[in-house]
């Protein structure tokens, strides 16, 4: 055994103290064991071996949010008693800016870790907001490791909300909206201090048409805040800024706020979250939660009774940047990045459908050499749009996307996944939730890793069919935990029912080793307020299968994908001819498609009419004659030269306008 003593020096050159919140993570590079959050100054007893060390601390700054730093010793060969000192003055500042000056907001993330195996990593993440916080990162001089990786990620956009105190000199205040919508535009309201917002606190306070600052306990519930805001409105207040004063205030001029996934303080989101409550009514006035070092300064300005603020609220952001700067071996010496649009991929994000009650939320992960990077790593997605488009710019490379639904109902579902390879200087368009939604096999499953959606290994047939994939091929499975998604999956062998499960698109069967002919059926009904299209999806596939040696192999299931030119409401013009491009492909690779038949229904699948189909080799045009209004349901039959077939029907595939 050896003694390992861990020390750290802050940005001012002082040894780490309890106020620095200085901690280490120590990771064994051989066994993968890990000691979390070890305070600086600790001496550990460890076996001889190789270790990776990551330390982090804050350096308080008077009147400002703290300076934060994270440093790594990528690989320490521990053979005798050793002292490691991380001097954060050697770390480099982490920032990013783009050639669009108004883009100053957003969130950032530093991540560093080690690869322990093909699919195994150990990492630490450090979120920050560069508008208000300084972040530094570095490695101990002269150290590196082939197992070590680093990433600096930035999601940048023009701030939706800016809040400033105006006296004696303008200062920024970190704020997030938590109540009624803020009116778009700029205003300079006079401030008033309303204490805790109770009637006795507001008695005698002039607050008509003012921005009222409330100071509430750290553990205030959203219901209590809503009640206090109602009281402010009754007394004539026009807007509220609420400061939930932390219990562990550090008196050097900064407040520490915890953040999941990091030991570093004051991360991008308020730590006492008021925005996510579904059961409480939102505050009736435009309300913001203020945090950070300048929150107390803003409250003090309000106490004067005559101070003013500047509030700038902007509409939905239409330009955003998703930047990722990875490295391996060690952390680069230069971490301040200036990026031009011409160096990025320009991506038009189109959000079809959705509603204000159930809007989308987009998560983007940069995939680099088996490592996943990006601000979405913390689980915080970026709000999408409702029936609208946004321009985004991405670092070139492979990006994995998850588009989720922020639903007000207990049942959520509606997730869509995809992966894209972007090149610098190229333009792309990604359409989310675009009609027609139906079975799709793009990509592979995440769990088990890189497995086919419907595959066979040995005698096991494992089915997880994305029955709700959108028109662009982003895969979406039924939510097996949601009462609004119902259905079944069944497998027939040589014409006889072999097994079934009451789960839409999901089942596992153990079949005999001998090759045989199979028929797989899957159906799903979706009864959700946010899902008015593809309310019933049913499909069947015929194929042959036998024992498979080794990893799971994809079954030869056919996919029929419709790509109609619908608008952002998933509607097509009625009362006229309409042509739909259709592709037919096979899950396990190229196939000779021998034919496609399509029927259309304009009464929800009660009656069907054959459509004219032209084309070949898996690419077809389907000609329809739309009535003036209503919706279109579609039914298709397809086959390939190997004898595989599919029949699929989609009820209410898209609307007519």
XYZ file of C-alpha atoms in Angstrom:
657
model
C 0.000 0.000 0.000
C 1.061 3.595 -0.691
C 0.018 6.940 0.741
C -1.405 9.434 -1.789
C -1.783 12.993 -0.458
C -4.061 15.294 -2.457
C -3.590 19.058 -2.451
C -4.909 21.972 -4.494
C -4.104 25.663 -4.989
C -6.832 28.136 -5.989
C -6.695 30.816 -8.683
C -5.359 33.364 -6.182
C -2.428 31.134 -5.270
C -3.827 30.152 -1.871
C -4.110 26.564 -0.629
C -7.617 25.184 -0.950
C -9.857 25.787 2.068
C -13.281 24.568 3.098
C -14.821 27.554 1.272
C -13.136 26.430 -1.934
C -15.223 23.275 -2.028
C -12.078 21.549 -3.355
C -12.476 17.832 -4.016
C -10.792 15.028 -5.976
C -12.012 11.970 -7.830
C -9.474 9.136 -7.910
C -10.031 6.423 -10.541
C -8.177 3.146 -10.773
C -7.123 2.598 -14.398
C -6.774 -1.137 -13.879
C -9.810 -2.117 -11.808
C -12.094 0.847 -12.506
C -12.722 1.550 -8.813
C -13.369 5.174 -7.932
C -13.180 7.378 -4.847
C -15.647 10.275 -5.150
C -15.471 13.797 -3.735
C -12.329 13.337 -1.662
C -11.595 16.669 0.102
C -8.321 18.375 -0.774
C -5.777 17.759 1.983
C -6.770 14.118 2.385
C -4.220 11.296 2.433
C -5.458 8.007 0.942
C -4.100 4.505 1.399
C -4.038 2.902 -2.067
C -2.567 -0.208 -3.665
C 0.347 0.173 -6.064
C -1.097 0.841 -9.511
C -2.119 3.402 -12.120
C -4.668 6.094 -11.283
C -6.344 9.074 -12.933
C -6.979 12.123 -10.735
C -9.463 14.937 -11.365
C -9.766 17.830 -8.930
C -12.116 20.805 -8.899
C -12.555 23.903 -6.787
C -14.048 27.359 -6.715
C -12.238 30.610 -6.029
C -14.612 33.201 -4.501
C -14.628 36.638 -6.146
C -15.964 39.712 -4.376
C -19.210 40.864 -5.986
C -18.972 38.284 -8.759
C -19.922 34.678 -9.302
C -17.065 32.353 -8.343
C -14.192 31.409 -10.568
C -14.247 27.644 -11.163
C -11.437 25.324 -12.131
C -11.017 21.626 -12.873
C -7.644 19.960 -13.349
C -6.540 16.437 -14.163
C -3.540 14.207 -13.668
C -4.433 11.779 -16.494
C -2.252 8.898 -15.317
C -0.334 8.586 -12.064
C 1.884 5.499 -11.688
C 1.691 5.075 -7.921
C 4.661 3.010 -6.647
C 5.515 4.828 -3.394
C 4.163 7.518 -1.081
C 3.286 10.502 -3.274
C 1.871 14.022 -2.927
C -0.028 15.470 -5.896
C -0.692 19.212 -5.971
C -3.041 20.657 -8.572
C -2.216 24.335 -9.128
C -5.281 25.783 -10.842
C -3.307 28.901 -11.828
C -1.884 26.664 -14.578
C -5.354 26.013 -16.033
C -6.615 27.778 -19.149
C -9.854 29.740 -19.431
C -12.687 27.940 -21.246
C -14.821 30.172 -23.483
C -16.397 30.183 -26.927
C -17.739 32.939 -29.122
C -19.157 33.121 -32.636
C -19.261 35.731 -35.366
C -22.766 36.817 -34.344
C -22.223 39.433 -31.590
C -25.702 39.184 -30.090
C -25.165 35.485 -29.283
C -23.968 35.823 -25.699
C -26.248 33.478 -23.769
C -26.493 29.750 -23.368
C -24.834 27.074 -21.285
C -21.479 25.314 -21.328
C -20.024 22.087 -20.030
C -16.502 20.842 -19.368
C -16.105 17.078 -19.232
C -13.051 14.991 -18.552
C -12.679 11.289 -17.992
C -10.981 8.028 -18.874
C -11.843 5.089 -21.112
C -11.595 1.830 -19.205
C -12.897 -0.435 -21.969
C -14.773 -0.463 -25.251
C -18.048 0.663 -23.697
C -16.879 1.761 -20.257
C -15.889 5.267 -19.219
C -15.581 7.191 -15.978
C -16.160 10.918 -16.305
C -16.710 14.140 -14.404
C -18.834 16.991 -15.757
C -18.673 20.657 -14.818
C -21.489 22.924 -16.079
C -21.213 26.707 -16.184
C -22.664 29.774 -17.872
C -19.935 31.877 -19.397
C -21.976 35.100 -19.221
C -21.658 35.040 -15.439
C -18.947 32.554 -14.520
C -15.295 31.929 -15.303
C -14.278 28.329 -15.957
C -10.696 27.066 -16.172
C -9.386 23.605 -17.081
C -5.966 22.016 -17.421
C -3.731 19.021 -16.906
C -0.676 18.780 -14.691
C 2.341 19.824 -16.733
C 4.190 16.975 -18.368
C 1.397 14.420 -17.900
C -0.827 12.630 -20.397
C -2.529 9.274 -20.981
C -3.953 7.434 -23.967
C -7.039 6.633 -21.848
C -7.826 10.273 -21.001
C -10.358 12.406 -22.877
C -11.634 15.956 -22.573
C -14.495 17.938 -24.044
C -15.605 21.567 -23.877
C -19.199 21.955 -25.092
C -21.186 25.148 -25.608
C -24.826 25.682 -26.486
C -24.880 29.370 -27.454
C -27.804 31.597 -28.401
C -29.095 35.094 -27.929
C -30.446 35.296 -24.362
C -34.221 34.962 -24.104
C -34.081 37.183 -21.025
C -31.674 39.881 -19.833
C -32.066 41.520 -16.422
C -29.917 44.400 -15.178
C -29.787 46.619 -12.137
C -29.322 50.202 -13.295
C -27.734 52.046 -10.320
C -25.144 53.259 -9.677
C -23.724 51.409 -12.676
C -25.500 48.751 -14.758
C -24.841 45.197 -13.548
C -26.220 41.911 -14.923
C -28.379 39.568 -12.858
C -28.862 35.904 -13.666
C -32.594 35.303 -14.121
C -34.935 32.624 -15.442
C -38.646 33.079 -16.131
C -40.926 30.998 -13.883
C -44.330 32.677 -14.187
C -46.679 34.268 -16.684
C -45.018 35.089 -20.028
C -42.810 38.144 -20.042
C -43.946 40.755 -22.578
C -41.506 40.812 -25.493
C -39.443 43.985 -25.661
C -37.417 46.278 -23.393
C -38.617 48.115 -20.323
C -37.062 49.939 -17.345
C -39.394 49.445 -14.375
C -38.915 51.080 -10.997
C -38.070 48.588 -8.251
C -39.866 47.907 -4.991
C -38.926 45.519 -2.184
C -41.758 43.304 -1.010
C -40.028 41.210 1.658
C -41.577 37.747 1.733
C -44.635 38.931 -0.209
C -47.155 38.550 2.607
C -49.843 41.195 3.137
C -48.043 42.547 6.196
C -44.793 42.802 4.186
C -46.487 44.788 1.418
C -48.439 47.176 3.639
C -47.391 50.745 2.887
C -45.024 49.777 0.060
C -45.484 51.710 -3.185
C -45.476 49.080 -5.899
C -48.023 50.081 -8.506
C -46.658 49.175 -11.951
C -43.306 48.280 -10.378
C -41.015 45.260 -10.450
C -41.317 43.843 -6.930
C -38.392 41.900 -5.466
C -39.302 39.136 -2.992
C -36.818 37.414 -0.685
C -38.034 33.937 0.250
C -36.565 30.945 2.099
C -34.448 28.451 0.212
C -37.070 25.696 0.429
C -40.049 27.749 -0.791
C -42.550 25.593 -2.672
C -43.934 26.688 -6.059
C -47.429 26.835 -4.532
C -46.219 29.337 -1.921
C -44.545 31.483 -4.560
C -47.739 31.531 -6.648
C -49.696 32.702 -3.574
C -47.208 35.519 -2.813
C -47.259 36.686 -6.428
C -51.070 36.883 -6.302
C -50.735 39.091 -3.249
C -48.293 41.355 -5.098
C -50.783 41.697 -7.964
C -53.552 42.628 -5.533
C -51.328 45.479 -4.336
C -50.705 46.733 -7.885
C -47.332 45.174 -8.684
C -46.624 44.505 -12.372
C -43.758 41.998 -12.223
C -41.898 39.923 -9.628
C -38.263 38.920 -9.142
C -37.886 36.230 -6.486
C -34.631 35.505 -4.700
C -34.513 32.176 -2.887
C -31.671 33.018 -0.560
C -29.348 30.007 -0.121
C -28.788 28.701 3.376
C -25.010 28.308 2.904
C -23.975 31.770 1.764
C -20.234 32.337 1.576
C -19.429 35.805 2.832
C -16.643 36.554 0.361
C -19.300 37.888 -1.977
C -20.641 34.806 -3.699
C -23.352 32.240 -3.162
C -22.925 28.556 -3.809
C -25.641 26.641 -5.578
C -25.447 22.876 -6.027
C -25.885 21.273 -9.424
C -26.562 17.600 -10.175
C -23.525 15.961 -11.744
C -20.945 18.399 -10.439
C -19.221 19.491 -7.248
C -18.686 22.946 -8.701
C -21.034 25.684 -7.550
C -23.378 28.076 -9.294
C -24.140 26.133 -12.449
C -26.428 27.172 -15.262
C -29.800 26.334 -13.702
C -31.218 27.547 -10.392
C -30.661 24.788 -7.872
C -34.058 25.258 -6.201
C -36.073 24.534 -9.317
C -39.332 26.435 -9.673
C -39.881 25.889 -13.381
C -40.691 22.189 -13.411
C -43.711 21.887 -11.116
C -46.756 20.502 -12.927
C -49.187 20.458 -10.008
C -48.900 24.110 -8.944
C -50.504 26.958 -10.847
C -47.856 29.251 -12.339
C -47.495 32.754 -10.896
C -50.115 35.129 -12.305
C -47.626 37.941 -12.971
C -44.497 37.827 -15.115
C -42.016 36.373 -12.612
C -38.302 35.647 -12.719
C -36.092 33.775 -10.281
C -32.802 35.586 -9.667
C -29.643 33.796 -8.566
C -25.911 34.277 -8.381
C -23.659 36.877 -6.817
C -25.652 39.888 -8.001
C -29.032 38.679 -6.689
C -28.356 40.197 -3.244
C -27.116 43.392 -4.881
C -30.332 43.582 -6.914
C -32.441 43.053 -3.773
C -30.472 45.813 -1.989
C -31.184 48.174 -4.895
C -34.904 47.407 -4.561
C -34.769 48.228 -0.849
C -33.850 51.830 -1.693
C -37.363 52.264 -3.084
C -36.208 54.230 -6.092
C -33.857 51.994 -8.030
C -34.636 50.892 -11.545
C -34.044 47.762 -13.579
C -33.735 46.990 -17.266
C -35.659 43.971 -18.530
C -35.214 42.676 -22.084
C -37.411 39.761 -23.157
C -36.972 38.284 -26.621
C -39.235 36.003 -28.672
C -38.335 32.424 -29.537
C -34.684 32.173 -30.490
C -34.174 31.298 -34.150
C -30.368 31.023 -34.259
C -28.426 28.687 -31.983
C -24.942 27.145 -31.924
C -24.000 23.664 -30.712
C -20.217 23.628 -30.362
C -17.969 20.800 -29.192
C -14.183 20.796 -28.805
C -12.861 17.329 -27.895
C -9.299 16.252 -27.103
C -7.521 13.093 -26.010
C -4.400 12.447 -23.958
C -4.425 15.777 -22.136
C -6.344 19.057 -22.008
C -5.229 21.555 -24.688
C -3.317 24.618 -23.524
C -5.643 26.930 -25.497
C -9.345 26.676 -24.623
C -10.673 30.054 -25.793
C -12.461 29.351 -29.068
C -13.608 31.816 -31.742
C -15.716 30.177 -34.433
C -17.077 31.406 -37.758
C -20.304 30.149 -39.326
C -18.365 28.998 -42.367
C -16.529 26.463 -40.178
C -19.780 24.858 -39.008
C -22.634 22.844 -40.457
C -25.798 24.918 -40.980
C -28.838 22.903 -39.878
C -32.453 23.950 -40.281
C -34.412 22.307 -37.456
C -38.073 21.944 -38.460
C -40.557 21.008 -35.737
C -43.777 19.628 -37.237
C -46.928 19.631 -35.136
C -46.668 19.729 -31.343
C -48.607 22.214 -29.206
C -47.996 24.843 -26.558
C -49.246 22.335 -23.970
C -46.892 19.590 -25.219
C -43.843 21.244 -26.834
C -40.703 19.392 -27.943
C -37.294 19.445 -26.309
C -34.166 18.639 -28.311
C -31.060 16.905 -26.924
C -27.852 16.786 -29.003
C -24.787 14.659 -28.217
C -21.468 14.851 -30.092
C -20.095 11.330 -30.586
C -16.317 11.174 -30.855
C -14.325 7.912 -30.757
C -16.788 6.204 -28.470
C -17.199 9.206 -26.161
C -20.411 11.227 -25.856
C -20.062 15.002 -25.361
C -22.442 17.937 -25.215
C -24.421 20.141 -22.850
C -27.325 17.667 -23.098
C -25.170 15.193 -21.143
C -26.738 16.635 -17.975
C -30.223 15.802 -19.199
C -31.182 19.411 -19.953
C -32.477 19.669 -23.501
C -33.079 22.801 -25.543
C -36.700 23.918 -25.962
C -37.924 23.164 -29.468
C -40.572 25.072 -31.391
C -44.227 24.451 -32.175
C -44.964 24.285 -35.922
C -41.886 26.378 -36.679
C -38.265 26.250 -37.849
C -34.980 27.374 -36.326
C -31.491 27.778 -37.760
C -28.740 26.006 -35.838
C -25.005 25.608 -36.391
C -23.062 22.482 -35.400
C -19.457 21.490 -35.014
C -18.713 19.021 -37.869
C -18.899 15.370 -36.901
C -21.426 12.752 -35.802
C -24.297 13.939 -33.614
C -26.915 11.809 -31.890
C -30.297 13.454 -31.301
C -33.148 12.778 -28.925
C -36.303 14.833 -29.392
C -38.596 14.429 -26.410
C -42.062 15.671 -25.582
C -42.658 17.976 -22.620
C -46.172 16.813 -21.816
C -48.569 18.080 -19.170
C -50.200 14.648 -18.982
C -48.969 11.795 -16.763
C -48.185 9.803 -19.910
C -45.334 11.299 -21.900
C -43.933 9.155 -24.736
C -43.337 10.674 -28.143
C -39.528 10.330 -28.120
C -37.758 10.438 -31.494
C -34.107 9.483 -32.039
C -31.671 9.946 -34.891
C -28.016 10.273 -35.805
C -26.479 12.636 -38.357
C -23.017 13.200 -39.814
C -22.357 16.902 -40.442
C -19.622 18.429 -42.613
C -18.206 21.950 -42.338
C -19.778 24.482 -44.678
C -22.662 22.195 -45.659
C -26.386 22.840 -45.162
C -28.891 20.323 -43.783
C -32.567 20.158 -42.859
C -33.810 17.931 -40.043
C -37.587 17.565 -39.823
C -38.936 16.283 -36.511
C -42.354 14.649 -36.083
C -43.168 15.128 -39.749
C -45.859 12.933 -41.296
C -46.061 10.090 -42.057
C -45.418 8.316 -38.749
C -45.109 4.532 -38.963
C -42.737 1.552 -38.634
C -39.086 2.394 -39.367
C -35.734 0.673 -38.926
C -33.168 3.442 -39.308
C -30.020 2.958 -37.223
C -29.805 0.469 -34.374
C -30.936 0.087 -30.805
C -28.990 1.710 -27.999
C -29.708 -1.156 -25.600
C -28.320 -3.714 -26.123
C -25.690 -1.586 -27.839
C -25.698 -1.686 -31.641
C -28.383 -4.375 -31.795
C -30.911 -4.474 -34.646
C -34.473 -3.386 -33.928
C -35.674 -6.872 -34.838
C -32.958 -9.498 -34.684
C -32.040 -13.079 -33.989
C -29.134 -14.491 -31.974
C -28.971 -18.294 -31.537
C -32.620 -19.263 -30.971
C -33.771 -15.916 -29.533
C -35.857 -13.565 -31.690
C -35.740 -10.135 -30.027
C -38.264 -7.589 -31.307
C -38.316 -3.857 -30.499
C -39.894 -2.240 -33.555
C -40.118 1.569 -33.731
C -43.802 1.737 -34.745
C -43.899 5.545 -34.467
C -40.911 6.629 -36.573
C -41.454 9.945 -38.336
C -41.315 10.704 -42.053
C -37.619 11.587 -41.884
C -36.819 8.210 -40.350
C -36.216 9.326 -36.774
C -37.116 6.244 -34.778
C -39.893 6.289 -32.204
C -41.109 3.300 -30.213
C -44.351 2.937 -28.310
C -44.088 3.918 -24.658
C -44.626 0.621 -22.851
C -45.199 2.418 -19.537
C -47.768 4.860 -20.910
C -51.473 3.978 -20.613
C -52.056 5.926 -23.827
C -50.005 3.445 -25.904
C -51.718 0.056 -26.245
C -51.193 -2.879 -28.569
C -49.681 -6.308 -29.073
C -46.965 -8.260 -30.859
C -47.343 -11.833 -32.122
C -45.173 -14.359 -33.969
C -46.492 -17.175 -36.169
C -44.299 -20.116 -37.233
C -45.317 -22.085 -40.321
C -48.812 -20.613 -40.081
C -49.409 -21.360 -36.394
C -49.337 -18.883 -33.517
C -45.994 -19.362 -31.792
C -46.314 -16.666 -29.114
C -47.700 -13.220 -28.365
C -47.215 -10.403 -25.894
C -49.555 -7.530 -25.001
C -46.910 -4.915 -25.778
C -46.913 -2.821 -28.974
C -43.860 -3.663 -31.063
C -41.940 -5.289 -28.215
C -41.500 -9.039 -27.598
C -38.888 -11.761 -27.150
C -39.412 -15.311 -28.446
C -37.258 -18.458 -28.155
C -37.696 -20.364 -31.431
C -36.526 -23.788 -32.603
C -33.135 -23.870 -34.312
C -34.475 -25.216 -37.621
C -35.148 -22.681 -40.350
C -38.838 -21.955 -40.871
C -41.249 -19.449 -42.314
C -42.467 -16.767 -39.883
C -45.140 -14.081 -39.800
C -44.640 -11.244 -37.330
C -47.531 -8.893 -36.472
C -47.487 -5.706 -34.424
C -50.159 -3.139 -33.734
C -50.398 -0.037 -31.605
C -53.090 2.455 -30.738
C -52.060 5.820 -29.357
C -54.632 7.757 -27.343
C -52.888 10.941 -26.248
C -54.010 14.595 -26.451
C -50.770 15.462 -28.250
C -51.023 12.637 -30.824
C -53.773 13.241 -33.361
C -52.022 11.473 -36.273
C -51.118 7.810 -36.809
C -53.512 6.981 -33.998
C -53.539 3.325 -35.056
C -50.548 1.576 -36.604
C -50.652 -2.071 -37.651
C -48.134 -4.103 -39.632
C -47.135 -7.652 -40.444
C -44.007 -9.121 -41.987
C -43.252 -12.546 -43.465
C -39.712 -13.911 -43.596
C -37.637 -17.040 -43.045
C -35.252 -17.487 -40.126
C -33.103 -20.152 -38.495
C -30.385 -20.532 -35.875
C -27.854 -17.649 -35.856
C -24.297 -18.142 -34.619
C -22.656 -15.186 -32.885
C -24.039 -11.630 -32.453
C -27.643 -10.773 -33.211
C -28.401 -10.487 -36.925
C -31.105 -8.226 -38.339
C -34.226 -9.949 -39.625
C -35.148 -9.190 -43.270
C -38.110 -6.939 -42.402
C -39.308 -4.476 -45.047
C -39.896 -0.787 -44.324
C -42.343 1.421 -46.247
C -41.659 5.114 -45.728
C -43.973 7.856 -47.005
C -42.496 11.333 -47.460
C -45.388 13.672 -48.336
C -44.787 17.400 -48.763
C -46.741 18.433 -45.663
C -46.522 21.800 -43.938
C -45.387 22.332 -40.343
C -48.882 21.413 -39.132
C -48.535 18.046 -40.965
C -51.203 19.095 -43.454
C -51.377 18.732 -47.241
C -53.589 20.673 -49.679
C -57.095 19.275 -50.112
C -59.343 19.219 -53.164
C -56.590 18.461 -55.662
C -54.235 15.720 -56.930
C -51.317 14.978 -54.638
C -48.200 12.837 -55.158
C -46.356 11.143 -52.290
C -42.772 9.896 -52.703
C -42.402 6.458 -51.100
C -39.323 4.346 -50.406
C -39.203 0.627 -49.617
C -36.084 -0.794 -47.978
C -35.034 -3.707 -45.791
C -33.703 -3.645 -42.255
C -30.725 -5.931 -42.915
C -29.401 -4.126 -45.987
C -29.940 -3.753 -49.747
C -32.701 -5.839 -51.317
C -34.384 -6.219 -54.695
C -37.855 -4.759 -54.120
C -40.313 -6.341 -56.530
C -43.454 -4.324 -55.957
C -45.553 -1.876 -53.955
C -49.317 -1.453 -53.699
C -50.937 1.444 -51.833
C -54.540 2.137 -50.840
C -55.892 5.377 -49.392
C -58.824 6.001 -47.066
C -60.545 9.298 -46.334
C -62.920 7.992 -43.638
C -60.490 6.690 -41.043
C -59.960 3.271 -42.634
C -63.609 2.285 -43.117
C -63.283 2.165 -46.906
C -60.159 2.016 -49.074
C -59.378 3.100 -52.640
C -56.390 1.850 -54.679
C -53.844 4.506 -55.621
C -51.744 4.714 -58.774
C -48.140 3.680 -58.044
C -45.215 4.256 -60.379
C -41.501 3.619 -59.972
C -39.132 0.744 -59.302
C -36.190 -0.515 -57.233
C -37.608 0.718 -53.937
C -38.442 4.266 -55.074
C -42.008 5.084 -56.029
C -44.534 7.861 -56.496
C -48.070 7.373 -55.196
C -50.749 9.516 -56.844
C -53.822 10.453 -54.786
C -56.851 12.680 -55.285
C -57.497 14.502 -52.024
C -60.973 15.542 -50.924
C -61.381 19.097 -49.679
C -60.906 18.371 -45.966
C -60.387 15.644 -43.387
C -57.454 13.272 -43.093
C -55.717 10.605 -45.163
C -55.094 7.024 -44.011
C -52.684 4.786 -45.918
C -52.298 1.043 -46.447
C -49.404 -0.614 -48.273
C -48.215 -4.033 -49.426
C -44.609 -4.609 -50.486
C -42.409 -7.592 -51.387
C -38.837 -8.367 -52.350
C -37.164 -10.967 -54.558
C -36.315 -13.170 -51.549
C -39.975 -13.674 -50.706
C -40.134 -11.274 -47.758
C -43.361 -9.260 -47.570
C -45.018 -6.605 -45.455
C -48.520 -5.188 -45.081
C -48.952 -1.962 -43.121
C -51.840 0.390 -42.365
C -51.690 3.831 -40.787
C -54.914 5.511 -39.659
C -54.992 9.331 -39.909
C -51.535 9.582 -41.474
C -51.799 13.322 -42.240
C -54.365 16.109 -42.401
C -55.901 18.033 -45.267
C -56.207 21.785 -45.289
